[in-house]
XYZ file of N, CA, C and O in Angstrom:
616
model
N 8.357 7.851 -27.342
C 9.218 8.290 -25.295
C 8.042 7.651 -24.118
O 7.199 8.243 -23.991
N 8.179 6.457 -24.308
C 7.791 5.850 -23.452
C 7.348 5.568 -22.017
O 6.422 5.718 -21.050
N 8.605 6.466 -21.453
C 8.571 6.845 -20.227
C 7.384 8.244 -19.879
O 7.576 8.594 -18.762
N 6.956 9.046 -21.130
C 6.889 10.332 -20.877
C 5.202 10.012 -20.286
O 4.543 10.919 -19.680
N 4.451 9.084 -19.979
C 3.519 8.720 -19.502
C 2.845 9.048 -17.931
O 1.991 9.171 -18.028
N 4.259 9.468 -17.493
C 3.202 9.672 -15.954
C 2.656 11.578 -16.292
O 2.113 11.489 -15.034
N 2.903 12.141 -17.364
C 2.226 13.092 -17.404
C 0.676 13.001 -17.662
O 0.125 12.921 -18.561
N -0.394 12.442 -16.785
C -1.652 11.563 -16.453
C -2.082 12.434 -15.811
O -1.558 13.909 -15.040
N -3.584 12.239 -15.444
C -4.076 12.501 -14.463
C -4.350 12.469 -13.020
O -4.830 12.086 -11.930
N -2.688 11.799 -12.807
C -2.701 10.698 -11.501
C -2.187 12.300 -10.522
O -2.535 11.946 -8.987
N -1.597 13.214 -10.766
C -1.796 14.029 -10.310
C -2.244 15.242 -10.993
O -2.409 16.002 -11.911
N -2.569 16.847 -9.645
C -3.084 18.003 -9.908
C -2.599 18.708 -11.017
O -1.073 18.270 -10.854
N -3.146 19.549 -10.930
C -2.031 20.304 -12.434
C -2.694 20.549 -13.763
O -3.903 20.649 -14.238
N -1.698 20.641 -14.588
C -1.421 21.081 -15.985
C -2.021 19.652 -16.420
O -1.535 18.571 -16.041
N -2.835 19.921 -17.816
C -3.063 18.523 -18.924
C -1.659 18.056 -19.186
O -0.711 18.882 -19.403
N -2.430 16.840 -19.186
C -0.948 16.457 -19.625
C -0.491 16.718 -21.031
O 0.736 17.305 -21.414
N -1.410 16.834 -22.022
C -1.020 17.715 -23.607
C -0.439 19.227 -23.150
O 0.778 19.191 -23.784
N -0.463 20.018 -21.864
C -0.095 21.273 -21.638
C 1.187 20.945 -21.280
O 2.341 21.245 -21.858
N 1.584 19.829 -21.141
C 2.964 19.542 -19.944
C 3.444 19.141 -21.396
O 4.523 19.537 -21.663
N 3.310 18.167 -21.897
C 4.064 17.440 -23.236
C 4.443 19.136 -24.361
O 5.392 19.009 -25.021
N 3.242 19.462 -24.458
C 3.416 20.829 -25.571
C 4.328 22.137 -25.219
O 5.607 22.180 -25.928
N 4.284 21.702 -23.969
C 5.471 22.959 -23.489
C 6.826 22.401 -23.466
O 7.904 23.313 -23.915
N 6.591 21.167 -22.779
C 8.203 20.544 -22.863
C 8.875 20.497 -23.991
O 10.308 20.950 -24.722
N 7.899 20.289 -25.626
C 9.073 20.595 -26.916
C 8.639 21.921 -27.501
O 10.018 21.812 -27.690
N 7.914 23.168 -26.742
C 8.348 23.795 -26.887
C 9.446 24.319 -26.588
O 10.650 25.044 -27.262
N 10.108 24.020 -25.423
C 11.265 24.255 -24.986
C 12.623 23.586 -25.200
O 13.619 24.283 -25.246
N 12.348 22.760 -25.660
C 13.305 21.784 -26.298
C 13.731 21.765 -28.018
O 14.762 21.870 -28.052
N 12.922 23.038 -28.494
C 13.267 23.462 -29.879
C 14.781 23.938 -29.807
O 15.314 23.848 -30.655
N 14.711 24.944 -29.259
C 16.179 25.594 -29.342
C 17.499 24.960 -28.755
O 18.952 25.519 -28.854
N 17.452 24.173 -27.974
C 17.827 23.203 -27.310
C 18.360 22.175 -28.373
O 18.396 20.836 -27.717
N 17.895 21.852 -29.017
C 17.631 20.493 -30.039
C 18.895 19.899 -30.389
O 19.111 19.071 -30.294
N 20.242 21.226 -30.840
C 21.022 20.162 -31.113
C 21.646 19.856 -30.251
O 22.595 18.632 -30.103
N 21.454 19.787 -28.145
C 22.843 19.566 -26.952
C 21.691 18.282 -27.076
O 22.081 16.998 -26.809
N 20.173 18.103 -27.200
C 19.448 16.941 -26.754
C 19.364 16.037 -27.958
O 18.420 15.064 -27.401
N 19.675 15.587 -29.050
C 19.026 15.240 -30.354
C 19.580 13.441 -29.671
O 18.618 13.166 -29.891
N 20.437 13.050 -29.377
C 20.030 12.192 -29.423
C 19.373 11.104 -28.840
O 19.138 10.414 -28.133
N 19.462 12.196 -27.088
C 17.766 11.557 -26.150
C 17.712 13.069 -25.272
O 17.900 12.776 -24.344
N 16.501 12.972 -26.182
C 15.491 14.027 -25.657
C 15.031 13.530 -24.393
O 14.252 14.785 -23.944
N 14.534 12.704 -24.438
C 13.480 12.036 -23.375
C 13.704 12.405 -21.760
O 13.086 12.936 -21.182
N 15.344 12.098 -21.216
C 15.351 12.880 -19.648
C 15.477 14.397 -19.968
O 14.672 14.477 -18.959
N 15.856 15.439 -21.299
C 15.643 16.660 -21.025
C 13.681 17.133 -20.968
O 13.121 17.818 -20.052
N 13.142 16.191 -21.783
C 12.121 16.617 -22.002
C 11.204 15.886 -20.285
O 9.999 16.326 -20.340
N 11.477 15.391 -19.507
C 10.638 14.670 -18.552
C 11.138 15.143 -17.487
O 10.075 15.753 -16.808
N 12.223 16.369 -17.552
C 12.614 16.795 -16.507
C 11.964 18.319 -16.818
O 11.120 19.133 -15.775
N 11.691 18.365 -17.449
C 11.025 19.805 -18.484
C 9.045 19.868 -17.554
O 8.956 20.685 -17.029
N 9.002 18.516 -17.563
C 7.738 18.107 -17.568
C 7.495 18.693 -16.231
O 6.499 19.021 -15.266
N 8.718 17.851 -15.208
C 7.992 17.649 -13.783
C 8.620 19.012 -13.276
O 7.615 19.146 -12.235
N 9.571 19.894 -13.621
C 9.469 20.827 -13.263
C 8.452 22.305 -13.605
O 7.746 22.666 -12.675
N 7.519 21.792 -14.716
C 6.358 22.337 -14.758
C 5.676 21.927 -14.053
O 4.714 23.091 -13.150
N 5.238 20.754 -13.598
C 4.370 20.444 -12.271
C 4.798 20.800 -11.330
O 3.204 21.133 -10.612
N 5.527 20.930 -11.079
C 6.139 21.073 -9.715
C 5.556 22.996 -9.382
O 5.158 23.235 -8.854
N 6.686 23.620 -10.191
C 6.367 24.925 -10.141
C 4.288 25.668 -10.497
O 3.826 25.934 -8.948
N 3.667 24.692 -10.923
C 2.836 25.003 -10.850
C 1.607 24.780 -9.512
O 0.688 25.147 -8.992
N 1.892 23.217 -9.090
C 1.607 22.838 -7.999
C 1.639 23.510 -6.936
O 1.141 24.084 -5.678
N 3.393 24.046 -6.773
C 3.771 25.214 -5.261
C 2.643 26.926 -5.862
O 1.841 27.296 -4.719
N 2.500 26.860 -6.699
C 1.615 27.719 -6.506
C 0.368 27.877 -6.163
O -0.353 28.814 -5.883
N -0.576 26.934 -6.291
C -1.441 26.778 -6.452
C -1.566 25.103 -4.949
O -3.340 25.702 -5.101
N -1.048 24.574 -4.318
C -1.395 23.750 -3.740
C -2.238 24.652 -2.421
O -2.235 25.847 -2.284
N -3.264 24.089 -2.124
C -4.027 24.287 -0.790
C -5.291 25.378 -1.568
O -6.414 25.768 -0.405
N -5.070 25.662 -3.022
C -6.576 26.292 -3.079
C -7.518 25.030 -3.753
O -6.849 24.458 -4.120
N -8.349 25.528 -3.467
C -9.516 25.229 -3.651
C -9.785 25.225 -5.693
O -9.955 26.258 -6.063
N -10.295 23.831 -6.736
C -10.686 24.113 -7.933
C -11.052 23.669 -8.085
O -12.081 22.653 -8.254
N -12.732 24.802 -8.341
C -14.127 24.222 -8.658
C -14.138 24.084 -10.163
O -13.767 24.549 -11.099
N -14.841 23.021 -10.730
C -15.069 22.304 -12.149
C -16.424 22.305 -12.473
O -17.284 21.676 -11.420
N -17.079 22.131 -13.808
C -18.556 22.164 -14.048
C -18.218 20.444 -14.159
O -19.739 19.831 -14.103
N -17.829 19.764 -14.457
C -17.597 18.151 -14.791
C -16.942 17.930 -13.401
O -15.640 17.672 -13.024
N -17.707 16.998 -13.067
C -17.111 15.219 -12.810
C -15.864 15.021 -13.091
O -15.618 14.727 -14.379
N -14.691 15.040 -12.596
C -13.521 14.022 -12.939
C -13.767 12.333 -13.482
O -14.686 11.820 -13.004
N -13.220 12.465 -14.639
C -13.442 10.866 -14.931
C -12.156 10.111 -13.965
O -11.459 10.028 -13.167
N -12.840 8.723 -13.979
C -12.462 8.296 -12.898
C -12.195 6.580 -13.662
O -13.368 5.748 -13.568
N -10.802 6.385 -13.602
C -10.615 5.029 -14.156
C -10.286 3.544 -13.725
O -10.031 2.347 -13.674
N -11.182 4.232 -11.770
C -10.655 2.705 -10.783
C -11.935 2.193 -10.802
O -11.464 0.987 -10.448
N -12.803 2.391 -11.323
C -14.083 1.229 -11.185
C -13.431 -0.001 -11.946
O -14.219 -1.249 -11.519
N -12.748 0.128 -13.091
C -12.490 -0.586 -13.843
C -10.982 -1.642 -13.651
O -11.300 -3.073 -13.322
N -10.228 -1.068 -12.229
C -9.499 -1.042 -11.665
C -9.750 -2.249 -10.418
O -8.955 -2.580 -9.732
N -11.346 -1.797 -10.564
C -11.328 -2.897 -8.701
C -11.141 -2.145 -7.916
O -11.851 -2.398 -6.630
N -10.667 -0.731 -7.771
C -11.054 0.054 -6.960
C -11.637 0.718 -7.027
O -11.506 1.866 -7.572
N -12.088 0.868 -5.327
C -13.226 2.043 -5.352
C -13.229 4.134 -5.585
O -11.527 4.295 -5.460
N -14.031 4.413 -6.022
C -13.324 6.233 -6.026
C -12.667 6.657 -4.968
O -11.795 7.535 -4.885
N -13.695 6.386 -3.387
C -13.268 6.650 -2.630
C -11.815 5.941 -1.940
O -10.541 6.946 -1.333
N -11.158 5.046 -2.332
C -9.761 4.613 -2.218
C -8.527 5.654 -3.302
O -7.814 5.978 -2.918
N -9.345 5.725 -4.212
C -8.469 6.533 -5.945
C -8.468 8.037 -5.120
O -7.380 8.298 -5.187
N -9.565 8.721 -4.706
C -9.324 9.802 -3.615
C -8.618 9.828 -2.891
O -7.727 11.243 -2.723
N -8.261 8.989 -1.873
C -7.331 8.665 -0.783
C -6.536 8.582 -1.053
O -5.083 9.557 -0.640
N -6.151 7.957 -2.475
C -4.533 7.548 -2.988
C -4.213 9.160 -3.865
O -2.773 9.777 -3.908
N -5.192 9.674 -3.958
C -4.059 10.953 -5.001
C -3.842 11.852 -3.730
O -2.803 12.612 -3.775
N -4.657 11.554 -2.588
C -4.858 12.501 -1.649
C -3.441 12.315 -0.924
O -2.334 13.339 -0.513
N -3.238 11.312 -0.585
C -1.648 10.642 -0.165
C -0.721 11.552 -1.583
O 0.288 11.781 -0.629
N -0.944 11.167 -2.237
C 0.338 11.278 -3.212
C 0.879 12.866 -3.387
O 1.731 13.390 -2.700
N -0.443 13.828 -3.036
C -0.080 15.385 -3.154
C 0.572 15.796 -1.031
O 1.059 16.835 -1.273
N 0.249 15.408 -0.217
C 1.217 15.104 0.702
C 2.306 14.709 0.803
O 3.183 14.862 1.719
N 3.385 14.146 0.064
C 4.348 13.647 -0.595
C 5.245 14.678 -0.958
O 4.868 15.883 -1.762
N 6.740 14.909 -0.137
C 7.306 16.166 -0.932
C 7.264 15.993 -2.941
O 6.815 14.972 -2.876
N 7.560 17.550 -3.445
C 7.244 17.275 -5.190
C 8.700 15.693 -5.394
O 7.944 14.770 -6.921
N 9.920 15.484 -4.505
C 10.531 14.519 -5.727
C 9.972 13.662 -4.875
O 10.396 12.517 -6.070
N 9.056 12.723 -3.978
C 8.674 12.268 -4.037
C 7.727 11.356 -4.467
O 7.754 10.449 -5.626
N 6.924 12.510 -4.644
C 5.770 12.270 -5.799
C 6.201 12.172 -6.534
O 5.676 10.942 -7.693
N 7.111 12.824 -7.614
C 7.714 12.143 -9.221
C 7.964 10.534 -9.435
O 7.724 10.409 -9.741
N 9.271 10.974 -8.047
C 10.001 9.273 -7.748
C 8.585 8.754 -8.215
O 8.468 7.084 -8.957
N 7.720 8.448 -7.237
C 6.564 7.270 -7.228
C 5.973 7.119 -8.189
O 5.808 6.045 -9.056
N 5.251 8.335 -8.734
C 4.268 8.320 -10.300
C 5.267 7.713 -11.535
O 4.789 7.024 -12.063
N 6.891 8.769 -11.492
C 7.019 7.702 -12.627
C 7.583 6.145 -12.557
O 8.059 5.395 -13.841
N 8.258 6.299 -11.063
C 8.437 3.989 -11.236
C 7.007 3.730 -10.806
O 7.095 2.540 -12.074
N 6.154 3.961 -10.304
C 5.258 2.966 -9.967
C 4.252 2.892 -11.502
O 2.786 2.448 -11.296
N 3.673 4.622 -11.577
C 2.787 4.325 -12.442
C 3.232 4.474 -14.241
O 2.500 3.564 -15.019
N 4.264 5.281 -14.048
C 4.889 5.067 -15.619
C 5.591 4.433 -16.459
O 5.776 3.740 -16.995
N 6.018 3.373 -15.018
C 7.003 1.900 -15.537
C 8.390 2.308 -16.033
O 9.097 1.628 -16.475
N 8.395 3.947 -15.381
C 10.324 4.162 -15.565
C 10.966 3.032 -15.085
O 10.787 3.317 -13.886
N 11.982 3.140 -15.270
C 13.391 2.453 -14.379
C 14.060 3.521 -13.898
O 13.818 4.458 -13.858
N 14.729 3.114 -12.603
C 15.798 3.912 -11.728
C 16.427 5.131 -12.316
O 16.386 6.252 -12.065
N 17.085 4.275 -13.352
C 18.355 5.387 -14.181
C 17.295 5.628 -15.186
O 18.222 7.094 -14.811
N 16.526 5.949 -15.642
C 15.553 6.604 -16.347
C 14.875 7.932 -15.423
O 15.238 9.355 -15.638
N 14.348 7.652 -13.858
C 14.152 8.393 -13.334
C 15.293 8.730 -12.863
O 15.135 10.563 -13.293
N 16.529 8.868 -12.586
C 17.480 9.635 -12.193
C 18.283 11.160 -13.307
O 18.512 11.660 -12.650
N 18.113 10.366 -14.383
C 18.668 11.060 -15.375
C 17.507 12.259 -15.363
O 17.816 13.345 -15.810
N 16.184 11.728 -15.800
C 15.103 12.515 -15.640
C 15.164 13.736 -14.149
O 15.012 15.062 -14.301
N 15.195 13.546 -13.662
C 15.811 14.142 -12.333
C 16.796 14.897 -11.828
O 16.776 15.785 -10.888
N 18.088 14.706 -12.575
C 18.966 14.487 -12.709
C 19.633 14.825 -11.416
O 20.297 15.152 -10.375
N 19.671 13.029 -10.594
C 20.244 12.695 -9.359
C 20.089 11.672 -9.371
O 20.346 11.259 -10.401
N 21.222 10.956 -8.384
C 21.647 9.324 -8.432
C 20.994 8.507 -8.400
O 19.630 8.340 -7.438
N 21.366 7.277 -9.361
C 20.857 5.885 -8.998
C 20.198 5.891 -7.601
O 18.837 4.940 -7.383
N 21.087 5.798 -6.599
C 20.431 5.489 -4.700
C 19.764 6.431 -4.500
O 18.935 5.853 -4.065
N 19.392 8.222 -4.806
C 18.768 9.207 -4.534
C 17.268 8.475 -4.694
O 16.446 8.591 -4.089
N 17.386 7.728 -6.209
C 16.003 7.495 -6.734
C 15.497 6.844 -5.514
O 14.366 6.521 -5.466
N 16.307 5.522 -5.714
C 15.665 4.226 -4.455
C 15.535 4.476 -3.184
O 14.475 4.339 -2.642
N 16.355 5.533 -2.632
C 16.294 6.355 -0.685
C 14.425 6.581 -1.280
O 14.165 6.931 -0.263
N 14.635 7.471 -2.347
C 13.624 8.671 -2.125
C 11.548 8.112 -2.586
O 10.697 7.843 -1.615
N 12.287 6.648 -3.351
C 11.321 6.153 -3.679
C 10.347 5.184 -2.195
O 9.372 4.583 -1.956
N 11.557 4.171 -1.371
C 11.687 3.441 -0.367
C 10.708 4.145 0.888
O 10.019 4.245 1.253
N 11.091 6.099 0.932
C 10.784 7.283 1.932
C 9.306 7.632 0.943
O 7.882 7.246 2.251
N 9.082 7.334 0.066
C 7.723 8.108 -0.630
C 7.099 6.620 -0.125
O 5.514 6.755 -0.026
N 7.462 5.437 -0.180
C 5.677 4.207 -0.100
C 5.666 4.161 1.171
O 4.966 4.076 1.754
N 6.741 4.253 2.555
C 6.579 4.780 3.600
C 5.724 5.203 3.661
O 4.799 5.499 4.972
N 5.546 6.787 3.467
C 5.466 7.868 3.517
C 3.481 7.284 3.677
O 2.641 7.779 3.879
N 3.437 6.830 2.255
C 2.139 6.414 1.691
C 1.348 5.525 2.042
O 0.343 5.680 2.799
N 2.174 4.434 3.266
C 1.797 3.610 3.457
C 1.014 4.687 5.396
O -0.084 4.218 5.740
N 2.301 5.403 5.921
C 1.539 5.766 7.137
C 0.026 6.238 6.358
O -1.175 6.290 7.697
N 0.002 7.191 5.508
C -0.480 8.135 5.409
C -2.732 7.060 4.708
O -2.855 7.273 5.340
N -2.146 6.292 3.930
C -3.211 5.297 3.838
C -3.488 4.177 4.703
O -5.025 3.699 4.528
N -2.920 3.293 5.753
C -3.121 2.226 6.853
C -2.983 1.731 6.279
O -2.026 1.233 5.517
N -4.125 0.768 6.574
C -4.097 -0.394 5.726
C -4.801 -0.696 4.540
O -5.935 -1.367 4.635
N -3.923 -0.500 3.632
C -4.855 -0.185 2.012
C -5.342 -1.408 1.580
O -5.825 -1.549 0.778
N -4.127 -2.842 1.867
C -4.502 -3.907 1.278
C -6.034 -4.694 1.619
O -6.210 -5.624 0.981
N -6.343 -4.371 2.720
C -7.381 -5.337 3.190
C -9.022 -5.138 2.813
O -8.977 -3.665 2.269
N -9.651 -5.130 3.066
C -11.622 -5.342 2.480
C -11.618 -3.840 3.174
O -11.524 -3.816 3.895
N -12.291 -3.647 2.240
C -12.606 -2.291 3.234
C -13.779 -2.166 4.642
O -13.574 -1.144 4.840
N -14.070 -2.977 4.622
C -15.380 -3.581 5.820
C -13.783 -3.599 6.991
O -14.114 -3.561 8.070
N -12.543 -4.488 6.419
C -11.610 -4.364 7.540
C -11.006 -3.130 8.132
O -9.606 -3.374 8.582
N -10.785 -2.526 7.150
C -9.665 -1.434 6.825
C -9.971 -0.625 8.293
O -10.960 -0.174 8.622
N -8.757 -0.257 8.374
C -8.469 0.079 9.535
C -8.513 2.014 9.447
O -7.925 2.590 8.156
N -9.080 3.345 10.153
C -8.672 4.346 9.341
C -7.491 4.276 9.677
O -7.013 4.975 9.752
N -7.121 5.636 8.927
C -5.850 5.885 8.870
C -5.333 7.530 9.577
O -6.582 7.968 9.760
N -4.442 8.020 10.183
C -4.517 9.281 11.093
C -4.357 9.774 9.977
O -2.798 10.004 10.032
N -4.825 11.002 10.023
C -4.963 11.943 9.167
C -5.062 12.771 9.473
O -6.130 13.575 10.477
């Protein structure tokens, strides 16, 4: 299931393993109906579970004994930039966040996203456009060098 990679540390909430495990458990009783194409159903279950958890815990601080692993150093993005991006993603609507992560992080096609979220392909396109516009507003001059970067209006 190539497009299920969106269940990563890119967003706060349940671990990717928890999302996948719960989705597979939910699929068992429905397997006869989804057998031919289980991916859209499984993605929808994972997105719904993540949104529910996010709504339940948003605004609450989560304490941890361990520092988070950050793969940003390997990509040339600073830790501060990664944290800014994560904070900006959290400020998007749940649908915008799901579309952006599925499209640009997981590499899903617009058709796959539309099937997973049970929305029209045009809605995927407009939601992605709105989400990218909102991220640009939140992040300010993201492409500039750090010394030249304008502070974002938060």
